[in-house]
Coordinates of C-alpha atoms in Angstrom, one line a residue:
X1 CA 137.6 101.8 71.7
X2 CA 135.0 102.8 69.3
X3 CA 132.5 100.0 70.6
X4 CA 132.9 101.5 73.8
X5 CA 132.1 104.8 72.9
X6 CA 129.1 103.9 70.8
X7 CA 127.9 102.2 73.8
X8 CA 128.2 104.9 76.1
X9 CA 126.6 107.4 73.4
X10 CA 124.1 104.7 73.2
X11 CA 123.3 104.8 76.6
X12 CA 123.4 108.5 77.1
X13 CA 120.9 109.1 74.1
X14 CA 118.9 106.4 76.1
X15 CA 118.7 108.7 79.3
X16 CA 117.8 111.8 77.4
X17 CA 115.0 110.0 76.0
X18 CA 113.6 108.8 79.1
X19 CA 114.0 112.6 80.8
X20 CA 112.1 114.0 77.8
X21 CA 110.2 111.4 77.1
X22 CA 106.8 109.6 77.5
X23 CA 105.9 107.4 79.8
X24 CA 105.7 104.5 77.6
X25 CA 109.5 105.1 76.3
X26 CA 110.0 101.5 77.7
X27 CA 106.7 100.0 75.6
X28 CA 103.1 100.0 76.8
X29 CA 102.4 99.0 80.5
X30 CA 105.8 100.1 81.4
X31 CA 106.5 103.7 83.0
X32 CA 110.1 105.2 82.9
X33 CA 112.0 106.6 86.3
X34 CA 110.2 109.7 86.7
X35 CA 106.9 108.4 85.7
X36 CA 106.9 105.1 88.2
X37 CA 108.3 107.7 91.2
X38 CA 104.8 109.6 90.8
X39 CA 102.8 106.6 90.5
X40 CA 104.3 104.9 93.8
X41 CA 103.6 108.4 95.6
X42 CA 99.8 108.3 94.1
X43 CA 99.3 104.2 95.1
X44 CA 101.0 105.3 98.9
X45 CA 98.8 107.9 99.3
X46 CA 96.0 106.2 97.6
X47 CA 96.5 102.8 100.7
X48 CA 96.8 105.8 102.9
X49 CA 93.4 107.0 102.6
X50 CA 91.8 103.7 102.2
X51 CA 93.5 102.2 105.2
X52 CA 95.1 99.4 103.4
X53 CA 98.2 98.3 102.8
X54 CA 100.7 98.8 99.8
X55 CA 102.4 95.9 98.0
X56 CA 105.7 96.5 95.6
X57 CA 107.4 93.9 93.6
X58 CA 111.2 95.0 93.0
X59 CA 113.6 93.0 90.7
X60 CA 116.9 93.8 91.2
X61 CA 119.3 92.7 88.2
X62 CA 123.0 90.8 89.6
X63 CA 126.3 91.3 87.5
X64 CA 126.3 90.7 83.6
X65 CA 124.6 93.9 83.2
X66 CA 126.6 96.2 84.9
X67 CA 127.5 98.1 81.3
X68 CA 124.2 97.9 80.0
X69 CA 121.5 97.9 82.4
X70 CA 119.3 99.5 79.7
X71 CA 119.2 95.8 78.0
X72 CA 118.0 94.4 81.3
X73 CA 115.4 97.0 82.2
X74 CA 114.5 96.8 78.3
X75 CA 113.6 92.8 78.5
X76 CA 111.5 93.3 81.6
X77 CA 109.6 96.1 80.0
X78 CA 108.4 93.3 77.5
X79 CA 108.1 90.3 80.1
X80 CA 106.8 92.0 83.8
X81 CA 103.9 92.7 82.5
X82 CA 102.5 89.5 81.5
X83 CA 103.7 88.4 85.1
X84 CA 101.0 90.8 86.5
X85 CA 97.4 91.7 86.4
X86 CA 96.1 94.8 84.1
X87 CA 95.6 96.9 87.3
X88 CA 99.2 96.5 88.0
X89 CA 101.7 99.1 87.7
X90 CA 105.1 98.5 86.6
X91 CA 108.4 100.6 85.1
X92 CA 111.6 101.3 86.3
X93 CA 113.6 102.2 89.1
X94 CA 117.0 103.8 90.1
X95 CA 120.0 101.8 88.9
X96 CA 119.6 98.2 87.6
X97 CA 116.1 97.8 89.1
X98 CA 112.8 97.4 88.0
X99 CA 109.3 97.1 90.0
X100 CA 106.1 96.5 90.2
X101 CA 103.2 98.1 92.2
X102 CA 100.5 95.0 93.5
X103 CA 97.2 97.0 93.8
X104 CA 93.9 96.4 96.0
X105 CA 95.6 93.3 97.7
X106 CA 94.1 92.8 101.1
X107 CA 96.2 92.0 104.3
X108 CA 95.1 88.8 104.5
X109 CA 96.7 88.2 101.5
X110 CA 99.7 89.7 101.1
X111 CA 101.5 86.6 101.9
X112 CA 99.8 84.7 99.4
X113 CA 100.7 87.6 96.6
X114 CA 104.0 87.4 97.1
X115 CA 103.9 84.0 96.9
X116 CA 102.4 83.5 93.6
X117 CA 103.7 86.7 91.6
X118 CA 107.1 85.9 92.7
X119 CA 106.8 82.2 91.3
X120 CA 105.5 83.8 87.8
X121 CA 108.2 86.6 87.7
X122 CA 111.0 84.0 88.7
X123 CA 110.3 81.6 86.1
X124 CA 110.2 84.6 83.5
X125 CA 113.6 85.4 84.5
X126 CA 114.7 82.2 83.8
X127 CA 113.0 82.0 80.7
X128 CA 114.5 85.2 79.4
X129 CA 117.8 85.7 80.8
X130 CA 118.8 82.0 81.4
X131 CA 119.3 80.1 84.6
X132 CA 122.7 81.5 85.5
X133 CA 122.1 84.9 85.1
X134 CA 118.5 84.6 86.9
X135 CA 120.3 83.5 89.9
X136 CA 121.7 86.2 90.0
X137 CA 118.8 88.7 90.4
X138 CA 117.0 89.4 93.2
X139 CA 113.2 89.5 93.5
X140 CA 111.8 91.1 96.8
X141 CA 108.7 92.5 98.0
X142 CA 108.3 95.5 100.1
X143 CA 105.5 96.5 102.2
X144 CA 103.3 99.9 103.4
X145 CA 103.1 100.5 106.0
X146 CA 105.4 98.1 107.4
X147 CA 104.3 96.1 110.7
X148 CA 105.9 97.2 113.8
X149 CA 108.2 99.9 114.6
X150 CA 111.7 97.5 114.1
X151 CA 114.1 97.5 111.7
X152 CA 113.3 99.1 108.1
X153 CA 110.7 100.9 109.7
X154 CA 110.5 103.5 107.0
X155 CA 110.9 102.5 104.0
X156 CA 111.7 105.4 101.1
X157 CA 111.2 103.2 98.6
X158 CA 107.3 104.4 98.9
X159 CA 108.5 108.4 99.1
X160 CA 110.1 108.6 95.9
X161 CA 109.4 112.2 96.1
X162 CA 111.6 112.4 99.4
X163 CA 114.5 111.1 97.9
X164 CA 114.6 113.1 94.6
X165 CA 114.0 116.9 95.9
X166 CA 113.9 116.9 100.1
X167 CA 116.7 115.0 101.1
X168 CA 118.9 117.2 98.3
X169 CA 121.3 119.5 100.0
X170 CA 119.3 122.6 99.1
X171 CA 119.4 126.5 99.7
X172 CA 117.0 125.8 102.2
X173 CA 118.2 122.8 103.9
X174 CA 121.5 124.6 104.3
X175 CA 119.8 127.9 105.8
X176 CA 118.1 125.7 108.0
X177 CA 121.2 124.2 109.6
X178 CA 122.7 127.4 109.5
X179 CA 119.9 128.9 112.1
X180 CA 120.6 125.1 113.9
X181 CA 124.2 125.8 114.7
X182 CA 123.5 129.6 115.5
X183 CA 120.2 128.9 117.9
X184 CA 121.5 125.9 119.4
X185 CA 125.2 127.9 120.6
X186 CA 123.0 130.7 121.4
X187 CA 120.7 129.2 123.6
X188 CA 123.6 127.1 125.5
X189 CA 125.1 130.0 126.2
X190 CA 121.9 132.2 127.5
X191 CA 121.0 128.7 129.4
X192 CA 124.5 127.9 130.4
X193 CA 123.0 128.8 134.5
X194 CA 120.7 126.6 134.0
X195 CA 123.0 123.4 133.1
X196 CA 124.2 123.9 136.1
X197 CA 121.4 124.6 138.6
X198 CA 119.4 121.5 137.0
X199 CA 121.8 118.6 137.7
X200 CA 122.1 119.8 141.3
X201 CA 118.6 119.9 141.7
X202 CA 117.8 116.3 140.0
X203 CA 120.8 114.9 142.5
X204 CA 119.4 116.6 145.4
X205 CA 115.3 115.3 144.4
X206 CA 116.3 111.7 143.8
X207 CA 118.5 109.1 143.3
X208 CA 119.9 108.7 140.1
X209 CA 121.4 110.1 136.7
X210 CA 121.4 113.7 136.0
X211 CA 120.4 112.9 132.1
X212 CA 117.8 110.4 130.9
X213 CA 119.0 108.8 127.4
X214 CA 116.3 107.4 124.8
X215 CA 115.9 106.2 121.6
X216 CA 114.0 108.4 119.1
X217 CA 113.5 108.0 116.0
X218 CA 114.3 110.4 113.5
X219 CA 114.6 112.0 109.8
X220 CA 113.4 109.5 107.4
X221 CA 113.1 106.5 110.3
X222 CA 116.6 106.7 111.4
X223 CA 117.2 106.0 115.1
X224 CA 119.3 108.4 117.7
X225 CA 119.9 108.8 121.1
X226 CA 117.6 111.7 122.4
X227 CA 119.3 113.3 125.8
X228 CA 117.0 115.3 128.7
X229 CA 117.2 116.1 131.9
X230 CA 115.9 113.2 134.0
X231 CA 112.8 114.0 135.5
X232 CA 111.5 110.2 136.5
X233 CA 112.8 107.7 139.1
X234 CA 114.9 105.5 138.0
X235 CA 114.1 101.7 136.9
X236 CA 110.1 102.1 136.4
X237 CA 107.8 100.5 134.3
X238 CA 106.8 102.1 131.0
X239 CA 103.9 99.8 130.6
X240 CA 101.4 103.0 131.8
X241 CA 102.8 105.2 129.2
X242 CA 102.8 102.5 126.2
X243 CA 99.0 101.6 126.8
X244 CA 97.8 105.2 127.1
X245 CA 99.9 106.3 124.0
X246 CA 98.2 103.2 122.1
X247 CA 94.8 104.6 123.2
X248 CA 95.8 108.1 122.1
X249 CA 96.8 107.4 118.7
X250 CA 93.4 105.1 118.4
X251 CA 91.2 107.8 119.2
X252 CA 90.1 105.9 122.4
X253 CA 90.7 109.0 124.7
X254 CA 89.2 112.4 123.8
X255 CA 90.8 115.5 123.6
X256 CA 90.6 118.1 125.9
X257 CA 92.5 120.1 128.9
X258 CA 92.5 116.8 130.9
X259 CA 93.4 114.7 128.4
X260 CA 96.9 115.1 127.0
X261 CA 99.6 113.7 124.9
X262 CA 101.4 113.4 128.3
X263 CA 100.0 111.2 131.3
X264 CA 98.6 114.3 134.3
X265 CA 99.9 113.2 137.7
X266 CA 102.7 110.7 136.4
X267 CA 103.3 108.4 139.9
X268 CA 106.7 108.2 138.0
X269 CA 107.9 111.6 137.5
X270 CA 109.6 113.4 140.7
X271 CA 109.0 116.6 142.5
X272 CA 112.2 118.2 140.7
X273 CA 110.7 116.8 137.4
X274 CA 107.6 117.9 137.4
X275 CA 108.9 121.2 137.5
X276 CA 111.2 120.7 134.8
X277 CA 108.6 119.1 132.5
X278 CA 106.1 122.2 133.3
X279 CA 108.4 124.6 131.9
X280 CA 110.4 122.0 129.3
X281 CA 113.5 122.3 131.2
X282 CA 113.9 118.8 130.8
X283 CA 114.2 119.2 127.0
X284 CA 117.4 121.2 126.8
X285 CA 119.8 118.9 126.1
X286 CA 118.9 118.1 123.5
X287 CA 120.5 121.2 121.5
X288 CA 123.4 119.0 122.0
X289 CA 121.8 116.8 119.6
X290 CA 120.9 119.3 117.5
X291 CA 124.5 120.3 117.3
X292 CA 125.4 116.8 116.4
X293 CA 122.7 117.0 113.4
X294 CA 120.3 114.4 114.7
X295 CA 117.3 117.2 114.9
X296 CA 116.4 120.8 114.4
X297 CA 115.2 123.4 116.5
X298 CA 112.0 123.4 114.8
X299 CA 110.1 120.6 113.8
X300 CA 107.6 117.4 114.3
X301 CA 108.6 115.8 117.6
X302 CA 110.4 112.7 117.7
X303 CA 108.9 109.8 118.5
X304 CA 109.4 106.5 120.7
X305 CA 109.4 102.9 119.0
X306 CA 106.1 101.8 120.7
X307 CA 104.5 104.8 119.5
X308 CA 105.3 104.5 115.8
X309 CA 104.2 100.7 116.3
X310 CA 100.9 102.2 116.8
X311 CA 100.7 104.7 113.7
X312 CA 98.8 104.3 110.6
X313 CA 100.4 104.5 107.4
X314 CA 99.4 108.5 107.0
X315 CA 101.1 109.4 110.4
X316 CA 104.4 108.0 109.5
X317 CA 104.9 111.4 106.7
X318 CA 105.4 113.6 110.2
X319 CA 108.7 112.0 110.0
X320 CA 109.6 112.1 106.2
X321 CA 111.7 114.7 104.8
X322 CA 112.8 117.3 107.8
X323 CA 115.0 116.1 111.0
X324 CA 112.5 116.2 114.4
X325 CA 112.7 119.5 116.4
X326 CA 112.7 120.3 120.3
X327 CA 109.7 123.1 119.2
X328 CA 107.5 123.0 115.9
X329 CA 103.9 123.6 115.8
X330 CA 102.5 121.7 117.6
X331 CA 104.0 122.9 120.7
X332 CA 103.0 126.4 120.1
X333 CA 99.6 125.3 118.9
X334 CA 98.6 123.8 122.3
X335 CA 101.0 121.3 122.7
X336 CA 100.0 118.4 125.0
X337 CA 96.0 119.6 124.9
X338 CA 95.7 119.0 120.9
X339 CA 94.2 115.2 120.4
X340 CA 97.1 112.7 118.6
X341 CA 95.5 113.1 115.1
X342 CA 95.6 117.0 115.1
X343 CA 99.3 117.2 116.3
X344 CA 100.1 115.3 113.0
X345 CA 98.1 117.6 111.0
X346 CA 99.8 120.1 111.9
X347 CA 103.1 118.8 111.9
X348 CA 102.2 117.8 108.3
X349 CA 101.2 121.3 107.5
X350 CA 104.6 122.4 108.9
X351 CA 106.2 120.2 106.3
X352 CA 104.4 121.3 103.1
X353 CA 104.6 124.9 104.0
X354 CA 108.4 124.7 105.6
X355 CA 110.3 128.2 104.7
X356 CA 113.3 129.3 107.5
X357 CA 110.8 132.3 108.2
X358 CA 108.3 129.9 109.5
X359 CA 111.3 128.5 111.2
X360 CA 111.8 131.9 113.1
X361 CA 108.4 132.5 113.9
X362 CA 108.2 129.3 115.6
X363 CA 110.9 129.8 117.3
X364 CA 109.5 133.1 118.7
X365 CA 106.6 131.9 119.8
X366 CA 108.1 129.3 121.8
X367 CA 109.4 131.0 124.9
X368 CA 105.4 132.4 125.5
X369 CA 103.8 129.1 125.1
X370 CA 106.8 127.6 127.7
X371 CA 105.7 130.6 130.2
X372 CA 101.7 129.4 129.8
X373 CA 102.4 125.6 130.8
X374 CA 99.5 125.0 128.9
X375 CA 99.4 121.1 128.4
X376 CA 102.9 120.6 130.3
X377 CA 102.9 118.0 132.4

């Protein structure tokens, strides 16, 4: 019993260290928690500006140290290093994990990285901890931005900063589902005459559903199923739309009235539709999904899987941290007539300066920019 609790003091005087510590409570060349979370924000942001990508090492330790992990992370802090080069960053991560940030490695040879850090770290392993117990941890690399809009397509390993304070369930964050639930069963219930003039109208224009179901992807990357008012035949090709959003987000089509983030005189949209994409009819149905608590009323549009294919590592933050919205500031700011890159901008702006007043006057400013039809097509 008194092992146990020496342990456990042992461990907890451990943990108060590292929180009021240095960054070198682990040794030199080895940052604690806190310390390594700032430096993977700085190196993401760092690839960001440069255009290139980010590489991260993380070794993840199997059973046999489940009751001290601090003697696991406290052999690494002595060994990773002299796995890596000098302008490699390494320290510690949440739970039994360690990792280590690759810097300046170029595309081309990522592969090749991986390939011979891993060798060097996995032989360490062995060395240190013995064959048996290196089998059971579990080096894997983890890449920024990540090709292609599949699977893990956000990883929050690289927004440390995310995890720790944004996805907490603050003051704010609870305010702000507060005015969700309140908006959302306020507007259905002001729009209710709508909900039922629109299906009849779709019916009547076309053959077809009444509701056109997509996957979006959301808060932190996760995917949902966004609902609108159909307002396109059914069964046609989106091969028009995927090329022109490629050329928007590459800058090859410049901004201006006639050139949107929406296609002008869509052969696939119908009569009814255009007139319910002119004055974002078509968009109400989704406050059922943001009764469900898959987005907000304000905030950075969701966005299709070919389109995040296409974004560079600095676009992806429009989705990091708040749920998408059916308004936010872009849309109020010019909506489809602002160029792709400015749309994030301010979508980005709207995250570092979110408040629930901001929230509000967003939402005010909605119904007049709806009335204009400015860049609704």
């Amino acid at each position: 019993m008194d092992g146990q609790w020496t342990k456990k003091l042992s461990w907890w005087r451990m943990l108060c260290e590292r929180r009021a510590g240095s960054t070198d409570c682990f040794g030199h060349g080895f940052h604690d928690v806190e310390s390594f979370r700032q430096k993977l924000s700085q190196e993401r942001k760092r690839a960001e500006r440069a255009g290139k990508p980010l590489l991260v090492m993380v070794v993840t330790a199997g059973g046999g140290f489940d009751d001290d992990p601090a003697a696991f992370l406290g052999r690494l802090a002595k060994e990773l290093p002299g796995c890596l080069r000098e302008t490699d960053i390494c320290g510690a991560l949440e739970g039994r994990a360690a990792g280590a940030i690759l810097a300046e490695v170029a595309a081309d040879k990522v592969k090749e990285a991986e390939r011979c850090v891993g060798n060097k770290v996995i032989g360490m392993l062995r060395s240190c901890f013995g064959e048996e117990a290196a089998s059971r941890m579990v080096v894997t690399f983890r890449l920024y931005p990540e090709s292609g809009g599949d699977g893990a397509a956000f990883d929050l390993l690289f927004f440390p900063e995310v995890n720790a304070t944004a996805m907490a369930k603050t003051p704010g964050a609870l305010a702000k589902r507060a005015l969700d639930l309140v908006g959302s069963l306020t507007a259905l219930l002001l729009l209710s005459p709508i909900f039922l003039l629109a299906p009849l109208a779709i019916r009547l224009g076309s053959e077809g559903p009444v509701f056109f179901v997509q996957e979006r992807y959301g808060l932190n990357g996760a995917r949902f199923k966004l609902l609108k008012f159909r307002s396109m035949h059914v069964n046609r090709d989106d091969a028009i739309h995927r090329e022109f959003v490629k050329e928007l987000i590459e800058g090859r089509i410049d901004a201006g009235e006639d050139t949107v983030y929406k296609i002008t005189s869509d052969p696939r949209v119908t009569g009814v539709g255009r007139f319910l994409r002119a004055y974002s009819l078509d968009e109400l149905p989704q406050l059922f999904n943001v009764l469900k608590g898959e987005m907000s009323l304000v905030g950075p549009r969701p966005p299709i899987h070919y389109e995040v294919e296409n974004y560079r590592g600095w676009q992806r933050n429009r989705l990091i941290g708040k749920k998408p919205g059916i308004t936010g500031a872009w849309q109020v700011s010019g909506r489809s007539s602002t160029n792709f890159d400015e749309m994030v901008r301010l979508d980005l702006r709207y995250l570092r300066n979110w408040n629930v007043l901001l929230d509000l006057k967003i939402l005010l400013m909605t119904p007049m920019a709806v009335l204009r039809c400015r860049g609704a097509y």
